[in-house]
């Protein structure tokens, strides 16, 4: 059974069609990468799936139509990490991450200061796996860009939602933490969750994703395994590049190497 089914989804803002009709399915435990050049429609599509943009078509999450779910039901089943989610007040890191448990706590005001044992465990796990446990008492506004990115990811992981949507979570992260984030997302999938990830790093996409959707100018160009999607023709036609491919430790990898010549 698929966790998510999207059928004939399109997004139009004013007179501009940002995503042309496309369909996708996502199985439980699957890591799906959305790739494509700037302006391809990747972020628009993931925002539509997160119910943050109006769209045409149908979406089902765990066999329930998205429009039939209450806001609280969606918040428990779907966690969204945006490209940029600025926090301007000096909230402590642990308090910010604990906001990920709000959908399970009923009213915002009733018992708002009390976390259950399950909430505490989820928050602590999220802080530790994102390598920000030592920062838990720090103010978010005092952190570096990379530290903030990991704290924002921790807040999303604390939800323990079956579907995780992440829009370019690697901004400001060094190579070690980029690899750590991908390993974390893979671990979430191994535990049964599903992930849709927008990313530009084709090396990480080729190594970690189960399937890829390649978008260009709002159109779905190709979908399938990384080796099928990231072929020489698609790289040249969509990205205008040539790449070096290989295999290490029984894993295929791809490294963008040079601009393609006509």
Coordinates of C-alpha atoms in Angstrom, one line a residue:
X1 CA 0.0 0.0 0.0
X2 CA 1.3 3.5 -0.9
X3 CA 1.5 6.0 1.9
X4 CA 0.9 8.9 -0.5
X5 CA -0.9 9.1 -3.9
X6 CA -0.8 12.2 -6.0
X7 CA -2.9 12.2 -9.2
X8 CA -2.9 14.9 -11.9
X9 CA -1.5 17.6 -9.6
X10 CA -0.9 21.0 -11.1
X11 CA -0.2 24.4 -9.5
X12 CA -1.2 27.7 -11.1
X13 CA -0.5 31.1 -9.5
X14 CA -2.3 33.8 -11.3
X15 CA -1.7 33.3 -15.0
X16 CA 1.5 31.3 -14.4
X17 CA 1.4 27.5 -14.4
X18 CA 4.2 26.5 -12.0
X19 CA 3.7 22.8 -12.1
X20 CA 2.0 21.0 -15.0
X21 CA -0.2 18.0 -14.2
X22 CA 1.8 15.1 -12.8
X23 CA 1.2 12.1 -10.7
X24 CA 3.4 10.3 -8.1
X25 CA 3.2 7.6 -5.6
X26 CA 5.2 7.1 -2.4
X27 CA 5.5 3.7 -0.7
X28 CA 6.1 3.4 3.1
X29 CA 9.8 3.4 3.8
X30 CA 10.8 5.1 0.5
X31 CA 13.1 8.1 0.0
X32 CA 12.0 10.1 -3.1
X33 CA 14.2 12.9 -4.4
X34 CA 12.8 15.9 -6.3
X35 CA 15.5 17.2 -8.6
X36 CA 15.9 19.7 -11.4
X37 CA 17.4 23.1 -12.1
X38 CA 16.4 26.4 -10.5
X39 CA 12.7 27.3 -11.3
X40 CA 11.8 23.7 -12.2
X41 CA 8.8 23.6 -9.8
X42 CA 10.3 21.4 -7.1
X43 CA 9.6 23.6 -4.1
X44 CA 6.1 24.5 -5.5
X45 CA 5.2 20.8 -5.7
X46 CA 6.4 20.0 -2.2
X47 CA 4.5 23.0 -0.8
X48 CA 1.3 21.8 -2.6
X49 CA 1.8 18.3 -1.0
X50 CA 2.2 20.0 2.3
X51 CA -1.2 21.8 1.7
X52 CA 0.5 25.2 1.6
X53 CA -0.5 26.1 -1.9
X54 CA -3.7 25.6 -3.9
X55 CA -3.6 22.9 -6.5
X56 CA -5.7 20.9 -8.9
X57 CA -5.8 17.2 -8.8
X58 CA -6.2 14.7 -5.9
X59 CA -4.0 13.7 -3.1
X60 CA -4.4 10.8 -0.6
X61 CA -2.4 10.3 2.5
X62 CA -2.8 6.8 4.0
X63 CA -5.8 6.3 1.8
X64 CA -7.6 9.4 3.1
X65 CA -8.2 12.4 0.9
X66 CA -6.1 15.3 2.0
X67 CA -9.1 17.7 2.1
X68 CA -10.9 15.4 4.6
X69 CA -8.1 15.6 7.2
X70 CA -8.3 18.1 10.0
X71 CA -5.3 20.5 10.5
X72 CA -4.3 18.4 13.6
X73 CA -4.5 15.1 11.7
X74 CA -2.3 16.5 8.9
X75 CA 0.1 17.9 11.4
X76 CA 0.5 14.5 13.0
X77 CA 0.9 12.6 9.7
X78 CA 2.9 15.1 7.7
X79 CA 5.9 17.1 8.8
X80 CA 7.3 19.9 6.5
X81 CA 10.7 21.5 6.6
X82 CA 10.9 24.6 4.4
X83 CA 13.9 26.1 2.7
X84 CA 13.9 29.1 5.1
X85 CA 11.9 29.2 8.3
X86 CA 13.2 32.3 10.1
X87 CA 12.9 32.5 13.9
X88 CA 13.4 36.1 15.2
X89 CA 12.8 35.6 18.9
X90 CA 15.4 34.2 21.3
X91 CA 13.7 30.9 22.0
X92 CA 15.8 28.1 23.6
X93 CA 16.7 25.3 21.2
X94 CA 15.0 22.6 23.2
X95 CA 11.8 24.7 23.4
X96 CA 11.9 25.2 19.7
X97 CA 12.3 21.5 18.9
X98 CA 9.5 20.7 21.4
X99 CA 7.1 22.7 19.2
X100 CA 7.2 19.6 16.9
X101 CA 5.1 17.8 19.6
X102 CA 2.4 20.4 19.6
X103 CA 0.0 18.4 17.3
X104 CA -0.1 15.7 20.0
X105 CA -0.8 18.1 22.9
X106 CA -4.4 19.2 22.2
X107 CA -5.1 22.9 22.8
X108 CA -2.2 25.3 22.6
X109 CA -3.1 26.8 25.9
X110 CA -4.3 23.8 27.9
X111 CA -1.3 22.1 29.4
X112 CA 1.0 23.9 27.0
X113 CA 3.9 23.9 29.4
X114 CA 3.6 20.2 30.1
X115 CA 5.3 17.5 27.9
X116 CA 4.4 13.9 28.2
X117 CA 7.1 11.2 28.6
X118 CA 6.6 10.3 25.0
X119 CA 7.1 14.0 24.0
X120 CA 10.3 14.3 26.1
X121 CA 11.7 11.1 24.5
X122 CA 10.9 12.3 21.0
X123 CA 12.5 15.7 21.6
X124 CA 15.6 14.2 23.2
X125 CA 16.0 11.7 20.3
X126 CA 15.7 14.5 17.7
X127 CA 18.2 16.7 19.5
X128 CA 20.7 13.9 19.7
X129 CA 20.5 12.5 16.2
X130 CA 20.9 15.9 14.6
X131 CA 23.9 16.6 16.8
X132 CA 22.5 19.6 18.6
X133 CA 21.9 18.1 22.1
X134 CA 24.8 20.2 23.4
X135 CA 23.1 23.3 22.1
X136 CA 19.7 22.6 23.8
X137 CA 19.9 25.5 26.3
X138 CA 21.3 28.0 23.8
X139 CA 19.1 30.6 22.2
X140 CA 18.3 29.9 18.5
X141 CA 19.3 33.4 17.5
X142 CA 22.8 32.8 18.8
X143 CA 23.5 29.9 16.5
X144 CA 25.4 29.7 13.3
X145 CA 23.6 29.0 10.0
X146 CA 24.5 25.4 10.0
X147 CA 23.5 24.9 13.6
X148 CA 20.1 26.6 12.9
X149 CA 19.6 24.2 10.0
X150 CA 20.1 21.2 12.2
X151 CA 17.8 22.5 14.9
X152 CA 15.1 23.1 12.4
X153 CA 15.5 19.5 11.2
X154 CA 15.3 18.3 14.8
X155 CA 11.9 20.1 15.2
X156 CA 10.6 18.3 12.2
X157 CA 12.0 14.9 13.3
X158 CA 10.4 15.3 16.7
X159 CA 7.0 15.0 15.1
X160 CA 7.6 11.3 14.2
X161 CA 5.3 11.8 11.3
X162 CA 4.9 8.9 8.7
X163 CA 5.6 11.5 5.9
X164 CA 8.4 13.9 6.0
X165 CA 8.8 16.7 3.4
X166 CA 12.1 18.5 3.3
X167 CA 12.9 21.3 0.9
X168 CA 16.7 21.7 0.5
X169 CA 17.7 20.9 4.1
X170 CA 21.4 21.2 3.3
X171 CA 21.7 24.9 3.1
X172 CA 24.7 26.1 5.2
X173 CA 25.7 22.6 6.2
X174 CA 29.2 21.4 5.9
X175 CA 29.9 18.0 4.1
X176 CA 29.9 16.0 7.3
X177 CA 26.5 17.2 8.3
X178 CA 25.2 16.9 4.8
X179 CA 26.1 13.2 5.0
X180 CA 24.7 13.0 8.5
X181 CA 21.3 14.5 7.4
X182 CA 21.1 12.0 4.5
X183 CA 21.9 9.1 6.8
X184 CA 19.2 10.4 9.2
X185 CA 16.6 10.5 6.5
X186 CA 17.5 7.0 5.3
X187 CA 17.2 5.9 9.0
X188 CA 13.7 7.4 9.1
X189 CA 12.8 5.3 6.0
X190 CA 14.2 2.2 7.5
X191 CA 11.9 2.7 10.5
X192 CA 8.9 2.9 8.1
X193 CA 8.5 6.6 7.5
X194 CA 8.6 8.0 3.9
X195 CA 10.5 11.1 2.8
X196 CA 10.2 13.4 -0.1
X197 CA 13.3 15.5 -0.4
X198 CA 14.1 18.5 -2.7
X199 CA 17.8 18.6 -3.4
X200 CA 20.3 20.0 -5.9
X201 CA 23.2 17.8 -4.8
X202 CA 23.2 15.1 -7.5
X203 CA 25.9 13.1 -5.8
X204 CA 23.8 12.7 -2.7
X205 CA 20.7 12.1 -4.8
X206 CA 22.4 9.3 -6.8
X207 CA 23.7 7.6 -3.6
X208 CA 20.9 7.9 -1.1
X209 CA 17.5 8.2 -2.9
X210 CA 15.4 5.2 -3.8
X211 CA 13.7 7.0 -6.7
X212 CA 14.0 10.4 -8.3
X213 CA 11.6 12.7 -10.1
X214 CA 13.3 15.1 -12.5
X215 CA 11.4 18.3 -13.2
X216 CA 12.2 21.1 -15.6
X217 CA 10.1 24.2 -16.2
X218 CA 7.2 22.7 -14.3
X219 CA 7.1 19.5 -16.3
X220 CA 8.0 16.0 -15.2
X221 CA 10.9 14.9 -17.4
X222 CA 11.8 11.5 -15.9
X223 CA 11.1 9.3 -12.9
X224 CA 12.7 6.1 -11.7
X225 CA 15.8 4.9 -10.1
X226 CA 18.8 7.3 -9.8
X227 CA 20.7 5.3 -12.4
X228 CA 17.8 5.5 -14.9
X229 CA 17.0 9.2 -14.3
X230 CA 20.5 10.6 -14.0
X231 CA 21.7 9.4 -17.4
X232 CA 23.9 11.3 -19.8
X233 CA 21.1 12.5 -22.0
X234 CA 19.0 13.9 -19.1
X235 CA 22.0 15.6 -17.5
X236 CA 22.9 17.3 -20.8
X237 CA 19.4 18.2 -21.8
X238 CA 18.0 19.4 -18.5
X239 CA 21.1 20.6 -16.6
X240 CA 23.6 21.2 -19.4
X241 CA 26.3 19.3 -17.7
X242 CA 28.4 16.2 -18.1
X243 CA 29.2 14.0 -15.1
X244 CA 31.5 11.3 -13.9
X245 CA 29.9 8.2 -12.5
X246 CA 31.3 5.2 -10.6
X247 CA 30.7 2.7 -7.8
X248 CA 32.2 2.6 -4.4
X249 CA 31.3 0.1 -1.6
X250 CA 28.6 -1.3 -3.9
X251 CA 26.9 2.1 -4.2
X252 CA 26.6 4.1 -7.4
X253 CA 27.7 7.7 -7.3
X254 CA 27.6 10.6 -9.7
X255 CA 29.8 13.8 -9.7
X256 CA 28.9 16.8 -11.9
X257 CA 32.1 17.4 -13.8
X258 CA 31.8 20.0 -16.5
X259 CA 29.4 22.1 -18.5
X260 CA 28.2 20.3 -21.6
X261 CA 29.4 21.6 -24.9
X262 CA 27.1 21.8 -28.0

